[in-house]
Amino acid sequence: MKGIRRLAEHLDISIGTVSRALNGKPDVNEETRRRVLEAAESLGYVANQSGRALRKGSTGVIAFMMQTGTEITGQGDTFFMSVFDGVQTVFARHKLDLMVLLCSSEEDPNDYLKRVVARGFADGIILSATRRHDKRFELLDRHKIPFITLGRSLSDVGQPWVDLDFEGMAETSIDRLVAHGHRHIAVTRPHDDMNLGYVFVDRCREALARHGLTLDDGHVFRSTPNQAGGYQIARDLLACKERPTAILLVNESITIGFYRGMEEAGLRPGKDIAVIGRKSPHSQFLSPRLTCFSLSLRDLGISLAESLLATMPAYASLYPNRPQRFLWPMELVAGESDEFTLG
Amino acid sequence: MKGIRRLAEHLDISIGTVSRALNGKPDVNEETRRRVLEAAESLGYVANQSGRALRKGSTGVIAFMMQTGTEITGQGDTFFMSVFDGVQTVFARHKLDLMVLLCSSEEDPNDYLKRVVARGFADGIILSATRRHDKRFELLDRHKIPFITLGRSLSDVGQPWVDLDFEGMAETSIDRLVAHGHRHIAVTRPHDDMNLGYVFVDRCREALARHGLTLDDGHVFRSTPNQAGGYQIARDLLACKERPTAILLVNESITIGFYRGMEEAGLRPGKDIAVIGRKSPHSQFLSPRLTCFSLSLRDLGISLAESLLATMPAYASLYPNRPQRFLWPMELVAGESDEFTLG
């Protein structure tokens, strides 16, 4: 028992009267109102927002759904925390709180989100880890819950989205490696059906085709998004009959493991194999320095939050003309890991 | 407008009747019930848990409050994500969902938690980043919200807690370094008033005193919990008039920065200065290998969750005899970074 019921029992007054007194309704006499407010103060009463949410239709909470699990965040996270930092910067302007919904990889994300919707505590939702087909979009659309996705999908209900420019990464990398004389280029993709894997591999294939080259199916390596996954890719690459001379690592959390796997085989990135990856807080400490694609995760978070608010009636006027769907550019930072030219 | 009101308007039936039909009350005729259930299905109605929470007094949600911010999680997190993994393992048994509350370092944690309490959406709360004096304990106690703290504080309302054994780390490290001949040992602590800084530095001082040594106030380095902080400690250490020959790094996210600062000055851990730290997913890739204290973060999360549930009436019988307050041991893993003995 808590909140208003406790107050009412303490004062031996009806819940309705206590509620009217707390909400400043005129039909409560002053002596009663004074008693209620004093008791509320001394008992530390705080209005239960569940009730408020039902009445006002808003909770002041925006939820960010991310995927967790031993294979995904088991070694920590160097992506979302920085994105959250940017999201919070925007929400702080409006006294909105960010809440992170951790969906374990062992759970169906759609079932998980159904519970979130049922609980009704978020005014808006940011979805990440978008899949090739993603039922979550339709669920939120049906319930008229404002949302934005970090990532695209073949599923599309017209919602706003922001996605990293994996196409740009594919084109720039392939052109660069081909210019350095590489003909057998390997690429990586997530182990599951994240949409980005399809986008990235398809565009790599197209870019190679422009140069009259093909992507060998045996040179597309799937891995979990962690260092163990990177290490496994190194092993798989070493086992190839025709070994690629270059590789694009699409995930930023696999590089250290990949380097280690190469090192164990006596191969040095930038000398024996060209490597292009994604920047992480740790990539600057790698030797040789990684040639990588970099972006400001904090700015990405700011952009995500503003584009979401632009679709919510209460905030839309503050964020006019926000683009509703856009690719976030990544910048190539040249390092030492792809510094070699083939004959 | 959503949920039950929308259903009622669609059917042109009163909200009360729709509610009774959905909740299986007997005083609704079968034809009406059938119509309500069909409409609920076709309109994608999901019960609003805000209303449920008010009636049932439980939400199925446990919140974990953590501190974020550019200086704290700006380079990612390698601690909490693994703890969450353990917590979720326990909650999954009971269909409880874990929700992470991100409190920006720019905000007062007490004000933040007041809003969380007001929203009333969590059945229980796990607090981290406990301060020397922490008003949050009293707030939750007053509102009778079950909670556990990851960390201690001088504030104490009798709540359960789990904390890392910083005392054990201090004792073991000091004894080890003194046995290797060190007389001038430096230690680190957080830049803010986290309780662990007091516990750790005090116990280091006591352990040194047992050996007839003192801790020089100029050899206690404060830093933010990130690699930039570790780098700054290296600079501060190099600027000391009487340079310490050994250092204990209490935080796991400062080691790479500290190593880099030493390297730039031409000093090698394990040769020119003895370093003992905490294990992180990246410490195994450091050269020389870090002598460090290790713990299973996932098991810590499991323990935190079980000890919290043991205090909640709905789950207490499932977790009998759980210790309510305990130090989590850390194991010393010998590396190369403290491998040298002074004359």
XYZ file of C-alpha atoms in Angstrom, chain A residues 14 43 140 152 211 277:
6
model
C -11.816 9.215 1.560
C 4.620 10.969 5.026
C 4.274 0.595 -32.416
C 16.474 0.552 -41.528
C 35.482 -2.785 -61.126
C 37.414 -1.142 -39.990
